[in-house]
XYZ file of C-alpha atoms in Angstrom:
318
model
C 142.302 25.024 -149.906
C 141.117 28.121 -147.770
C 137.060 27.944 -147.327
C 134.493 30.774 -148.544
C 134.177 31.174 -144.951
C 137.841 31.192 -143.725
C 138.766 33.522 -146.279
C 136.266 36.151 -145.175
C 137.463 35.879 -141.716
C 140.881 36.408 -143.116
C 139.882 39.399 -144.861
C 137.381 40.873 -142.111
C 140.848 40.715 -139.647
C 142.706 42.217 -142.598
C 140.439 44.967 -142.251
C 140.184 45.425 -138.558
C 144.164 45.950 -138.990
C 143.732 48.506 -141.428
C 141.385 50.390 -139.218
C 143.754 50.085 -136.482
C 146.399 51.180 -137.818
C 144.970 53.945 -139.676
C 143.773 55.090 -136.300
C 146.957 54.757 -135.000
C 148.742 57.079 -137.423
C 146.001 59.701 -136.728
C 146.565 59.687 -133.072
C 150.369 58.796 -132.837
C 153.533 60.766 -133.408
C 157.212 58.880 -133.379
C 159.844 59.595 -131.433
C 163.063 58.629 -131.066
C 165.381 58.775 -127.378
C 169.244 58.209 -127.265
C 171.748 58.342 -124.947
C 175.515 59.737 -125.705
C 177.687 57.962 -122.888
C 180.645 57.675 -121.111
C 182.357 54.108 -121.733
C 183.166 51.912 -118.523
C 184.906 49.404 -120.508
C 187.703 49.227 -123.306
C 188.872 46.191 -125.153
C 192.569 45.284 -123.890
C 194.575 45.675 -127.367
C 196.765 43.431 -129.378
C 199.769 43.301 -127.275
C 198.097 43.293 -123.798
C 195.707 40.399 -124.522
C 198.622 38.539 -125.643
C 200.557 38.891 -122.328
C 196.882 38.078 -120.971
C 197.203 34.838 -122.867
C 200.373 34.078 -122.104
C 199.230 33.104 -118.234
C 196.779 30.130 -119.606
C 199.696 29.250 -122.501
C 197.024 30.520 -125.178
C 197.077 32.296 -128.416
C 196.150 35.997 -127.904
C 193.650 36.285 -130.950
C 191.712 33.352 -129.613
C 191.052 35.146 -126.018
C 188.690 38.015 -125.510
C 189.311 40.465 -122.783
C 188.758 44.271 -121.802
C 189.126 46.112 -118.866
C 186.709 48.000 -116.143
C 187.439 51.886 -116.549
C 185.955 53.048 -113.410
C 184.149 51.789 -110.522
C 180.448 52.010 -111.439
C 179.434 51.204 -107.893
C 180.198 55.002 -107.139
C 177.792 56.981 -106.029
C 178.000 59.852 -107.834
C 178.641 57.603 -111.051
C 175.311 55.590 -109.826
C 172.891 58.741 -109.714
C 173.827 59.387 -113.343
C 173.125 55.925 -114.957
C 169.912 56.379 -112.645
C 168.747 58.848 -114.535
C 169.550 57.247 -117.741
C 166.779 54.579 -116.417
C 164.178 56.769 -115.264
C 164.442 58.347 -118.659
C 164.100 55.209 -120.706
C 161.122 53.862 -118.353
C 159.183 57.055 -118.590
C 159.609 57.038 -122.519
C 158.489 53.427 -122.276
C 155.289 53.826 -120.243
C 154.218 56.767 -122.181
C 154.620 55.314 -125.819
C 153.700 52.585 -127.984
C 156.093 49.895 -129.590
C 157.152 50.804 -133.687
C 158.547 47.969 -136.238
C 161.556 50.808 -137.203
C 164.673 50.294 -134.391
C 165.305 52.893 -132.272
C 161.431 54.505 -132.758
C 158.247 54.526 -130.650
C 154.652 56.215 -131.059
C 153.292 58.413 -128.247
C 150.183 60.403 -128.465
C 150.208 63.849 -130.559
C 148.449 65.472 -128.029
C 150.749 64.307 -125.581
C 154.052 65.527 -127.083
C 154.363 68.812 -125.381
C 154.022 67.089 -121.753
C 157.033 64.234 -123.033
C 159.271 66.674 -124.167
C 158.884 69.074 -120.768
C 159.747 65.578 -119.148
C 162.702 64.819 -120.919
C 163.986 68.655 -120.594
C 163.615 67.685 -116.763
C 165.782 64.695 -117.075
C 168.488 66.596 -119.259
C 168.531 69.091 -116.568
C 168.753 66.575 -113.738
C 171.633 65.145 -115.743
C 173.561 67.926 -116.097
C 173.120 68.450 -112.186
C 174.229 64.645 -111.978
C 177.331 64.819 -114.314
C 178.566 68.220 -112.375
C 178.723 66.442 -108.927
C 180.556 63.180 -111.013
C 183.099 65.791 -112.215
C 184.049 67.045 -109.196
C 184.802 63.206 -107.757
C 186.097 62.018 -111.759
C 190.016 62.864 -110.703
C 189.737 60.406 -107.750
C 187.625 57.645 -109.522
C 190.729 57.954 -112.365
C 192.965 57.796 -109.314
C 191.685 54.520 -108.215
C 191.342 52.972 -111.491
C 195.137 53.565 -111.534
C 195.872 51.760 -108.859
C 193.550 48.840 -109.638
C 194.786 48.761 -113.011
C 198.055 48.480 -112.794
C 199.873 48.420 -116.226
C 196.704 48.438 -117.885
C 196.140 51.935 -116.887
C 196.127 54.448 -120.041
C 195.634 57.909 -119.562
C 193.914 58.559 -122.326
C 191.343 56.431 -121.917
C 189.677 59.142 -119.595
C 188.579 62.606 -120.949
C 190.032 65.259 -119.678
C 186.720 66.789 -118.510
C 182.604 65.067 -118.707
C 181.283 67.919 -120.599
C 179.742 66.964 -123.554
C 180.346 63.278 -122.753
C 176.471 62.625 -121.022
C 173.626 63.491 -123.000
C 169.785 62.732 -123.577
C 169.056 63.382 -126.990
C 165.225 63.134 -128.439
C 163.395 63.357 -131.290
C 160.230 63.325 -133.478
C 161.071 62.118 -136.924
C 158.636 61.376 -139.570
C 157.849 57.935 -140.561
C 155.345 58.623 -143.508
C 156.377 58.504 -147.593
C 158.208 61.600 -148.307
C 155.534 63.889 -150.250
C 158.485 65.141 -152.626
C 158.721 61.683 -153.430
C 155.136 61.496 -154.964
C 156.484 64.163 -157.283
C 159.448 62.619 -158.552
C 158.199 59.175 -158.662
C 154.555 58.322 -158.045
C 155.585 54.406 -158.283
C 157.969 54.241 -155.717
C 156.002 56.970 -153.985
C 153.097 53.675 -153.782
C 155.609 51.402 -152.920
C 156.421 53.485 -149.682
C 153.009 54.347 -148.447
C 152.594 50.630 -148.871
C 155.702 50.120 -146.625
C 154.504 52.435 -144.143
C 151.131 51.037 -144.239
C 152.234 47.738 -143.387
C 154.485 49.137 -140.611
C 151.646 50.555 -138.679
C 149.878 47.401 -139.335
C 152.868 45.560 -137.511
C 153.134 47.943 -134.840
C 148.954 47.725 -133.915
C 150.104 43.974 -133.130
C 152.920 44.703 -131.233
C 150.992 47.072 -128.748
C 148.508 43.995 -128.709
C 151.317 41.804 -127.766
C 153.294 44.294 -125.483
C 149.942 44.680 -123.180
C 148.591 41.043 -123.180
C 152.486 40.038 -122.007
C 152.615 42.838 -119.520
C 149.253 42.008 -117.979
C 149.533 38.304 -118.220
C 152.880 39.005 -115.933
C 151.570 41.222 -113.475
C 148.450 39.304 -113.161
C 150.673 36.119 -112.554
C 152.580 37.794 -110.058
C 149.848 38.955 -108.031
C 147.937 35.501 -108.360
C 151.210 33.969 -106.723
C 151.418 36.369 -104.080
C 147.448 35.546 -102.779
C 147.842 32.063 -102.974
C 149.641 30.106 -99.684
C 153.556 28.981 -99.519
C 154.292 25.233 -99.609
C 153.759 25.865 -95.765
C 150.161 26.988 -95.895
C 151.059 30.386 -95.098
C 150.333 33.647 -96.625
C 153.194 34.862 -99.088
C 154.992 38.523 -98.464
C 152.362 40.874 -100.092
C 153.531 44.551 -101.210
C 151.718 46.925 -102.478
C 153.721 47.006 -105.279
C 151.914 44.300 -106.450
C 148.622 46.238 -107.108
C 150.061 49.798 -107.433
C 151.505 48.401 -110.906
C 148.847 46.313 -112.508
C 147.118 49.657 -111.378
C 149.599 51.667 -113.381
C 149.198 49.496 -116.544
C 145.014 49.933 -116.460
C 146.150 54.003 -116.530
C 148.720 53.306 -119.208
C 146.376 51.034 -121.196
C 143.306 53.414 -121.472
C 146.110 56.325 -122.416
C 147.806 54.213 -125.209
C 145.071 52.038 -125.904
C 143.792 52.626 -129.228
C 140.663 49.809 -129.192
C 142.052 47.550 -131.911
C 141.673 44.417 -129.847
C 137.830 44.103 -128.420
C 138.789 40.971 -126.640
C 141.542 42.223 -125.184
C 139.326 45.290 -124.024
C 137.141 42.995 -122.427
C 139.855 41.379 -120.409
C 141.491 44.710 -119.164
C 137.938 45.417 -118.075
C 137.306 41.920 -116.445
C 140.720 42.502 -114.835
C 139.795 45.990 -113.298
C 136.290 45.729 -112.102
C 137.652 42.067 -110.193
C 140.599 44.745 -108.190
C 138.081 47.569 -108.226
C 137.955 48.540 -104.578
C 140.813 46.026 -103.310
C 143.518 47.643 -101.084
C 146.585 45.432 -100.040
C 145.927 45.755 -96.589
C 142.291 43.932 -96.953
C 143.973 41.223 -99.482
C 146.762 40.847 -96.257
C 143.681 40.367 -93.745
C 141.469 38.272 -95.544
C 142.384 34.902 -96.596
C 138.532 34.303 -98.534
C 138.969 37.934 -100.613
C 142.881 36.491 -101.537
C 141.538 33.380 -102.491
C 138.324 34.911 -104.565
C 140.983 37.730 -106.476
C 143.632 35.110 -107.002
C 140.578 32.584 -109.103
C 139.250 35.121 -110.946
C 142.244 36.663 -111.929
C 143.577 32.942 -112.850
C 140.319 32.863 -115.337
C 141.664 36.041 -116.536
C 145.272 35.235 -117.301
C 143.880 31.929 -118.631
C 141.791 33.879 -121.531
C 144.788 36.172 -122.058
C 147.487 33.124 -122.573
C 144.732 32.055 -125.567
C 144.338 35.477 -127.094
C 148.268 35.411 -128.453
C 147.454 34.904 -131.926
C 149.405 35.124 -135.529
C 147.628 37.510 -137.766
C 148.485 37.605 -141.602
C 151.197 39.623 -142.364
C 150.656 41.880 -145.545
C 152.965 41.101 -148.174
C 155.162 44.529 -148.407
C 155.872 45.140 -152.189
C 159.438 46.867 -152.596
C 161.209 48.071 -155.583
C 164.833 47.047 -157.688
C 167.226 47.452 -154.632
């Protein structure tokens, strides 16, 4: 039986997480980022996988196979899937993780900056997929030869336009107003919904930055502290240029839901505050003094990963 007291702390956290959230679908804005892509693989078909099968005296519909369309190593082919990941990182490091697939929350007032970003990664693509063109009849070339009889013509397009693209949007995520019209009931039903999704995603940006910290801090601990030899690991800079980038991206994103969580961020930052990689290199008693109290740090964050109630999401006859 849940205590007078236990159920006020229950309810106290239940409304932290409405205040949270609330503030989250003030500040936030979804968005959504796809990719429209050239395949690099094809399933062999029926008759092919059964001549595949053949060679290990197998039954066809039992083996799984497919074949490599082009060589991705290729340069040109390599500076567009490049961009493709410089895309999805920047969308990651500027937004906030959403319950919905496919959708993420960045800041209102930062939308106009995100989408001149991703118009500069369209752009670069375009650039990208022009110089792939011009080398596509060769890569199609080779794949002919490498192929053998598994070469099909029509597995490659004639020409790449069209067939690369960065798509984005900003859908909305909020109960349908007509819907409060046409059925205030199921109009309820949906704000609840949406309520409870904000409420999901406030804990997944809690969990998304206590992971990501926790790592990097864990990284950097390992690379102060001496090899099984005694000696001093290989230090980058790396290693504080990106717990450096999270502090930026966590007081950007950071919407204050979590006040322990604040407190360890802090902790974390004032104990690098001042600390270049060259100093950490040179001095083995500032390594060993960053690498405790960062230990102390990571410590408090592995016991901060808590459950919190869930609210119970009431939905209608499907």
């Amino acid at each position: 039986m849940v205590s007078t007291l236990q159920q006020r702390a229950i309810e106290s956290q239940s409304t932290d997480t409405d205040v949270a959230s609330n503030q989250l679908r003030s500040r936030m804005a979804a968005m959504r980022l796809s990719f429209h892509w050239l395949g690099t693989r094809k399933s062999l078909n029926t008759e092919q996988k059964a001549r595949a099968a053949d060679a290990f005296d197998a039954e066809g519909k039992f083996l799984g196979a497919n074949k490599k369309l082009i060589d991705t190593s290729d340069a040109t082919f390599r500076q567009v899937t490049a961009i493709r990941t410089q895309a999805t990182a920047y969308y990651k490091s500027v937004s906030l993780p959403f319950p919905e697939p496919g959708i993420r929350l960045i800041r209102q007032d930062s939308i106009k900056k995100i989408d001149s970003a991703m118009q500069v990664f369209r752009d670069e693509l375009v650039v990208a997929v022009g110089q792939l063109e011009q080398h596509f009849a060769q890569l199609t070339q080779e794949a002919r030869c490498r192929l053998g009889d598994l070469f099909d013509p029509s597995d490659y397009p004639a020409s790449l336009d069209g067939t690369f693209a960065i798509e984005w949007s900003f859908p909305t995520v909020e109960a349908p107003e007509y819907l409060r019209r046409l059925n205030p009931t199921l109009y309820q039903q949906e704000c609840q919904r949406v309520q409870a999704q904000f409420d999901d995603a406030v804990r997944m940006a809690e969990t998304a930055f206590v992971e990501e910290l926790s790592k990097l801090i864990e990284h950097l601990a390992e690379r102060l502290t001496g090899a099984a030899d005694g000696q001093p690991r290989i230090f980058r800079d790396s290693a504080i240029g990106n717990v450096d980038e999270f502090f930026h991206r966590f007081r950007s994103l950071n919407i204050g839901s979590n006040e322990q969580l604040d407190v360890l961020v802090n902790q974390a930052q004032q104990i690098l505050a001042g600390v270049d990689p060259q100093s950490l290199r040179d001095r083995s008693d500032l390594r060993q003094s960053v690498a405790t109290n960062l230990s102390s740090v990571q410590a408090s964050l592995d016991g901060l990963m808590v459950d919190r109630p869930r609210r119970n999401i009431i939905r209608g006859p499907r």
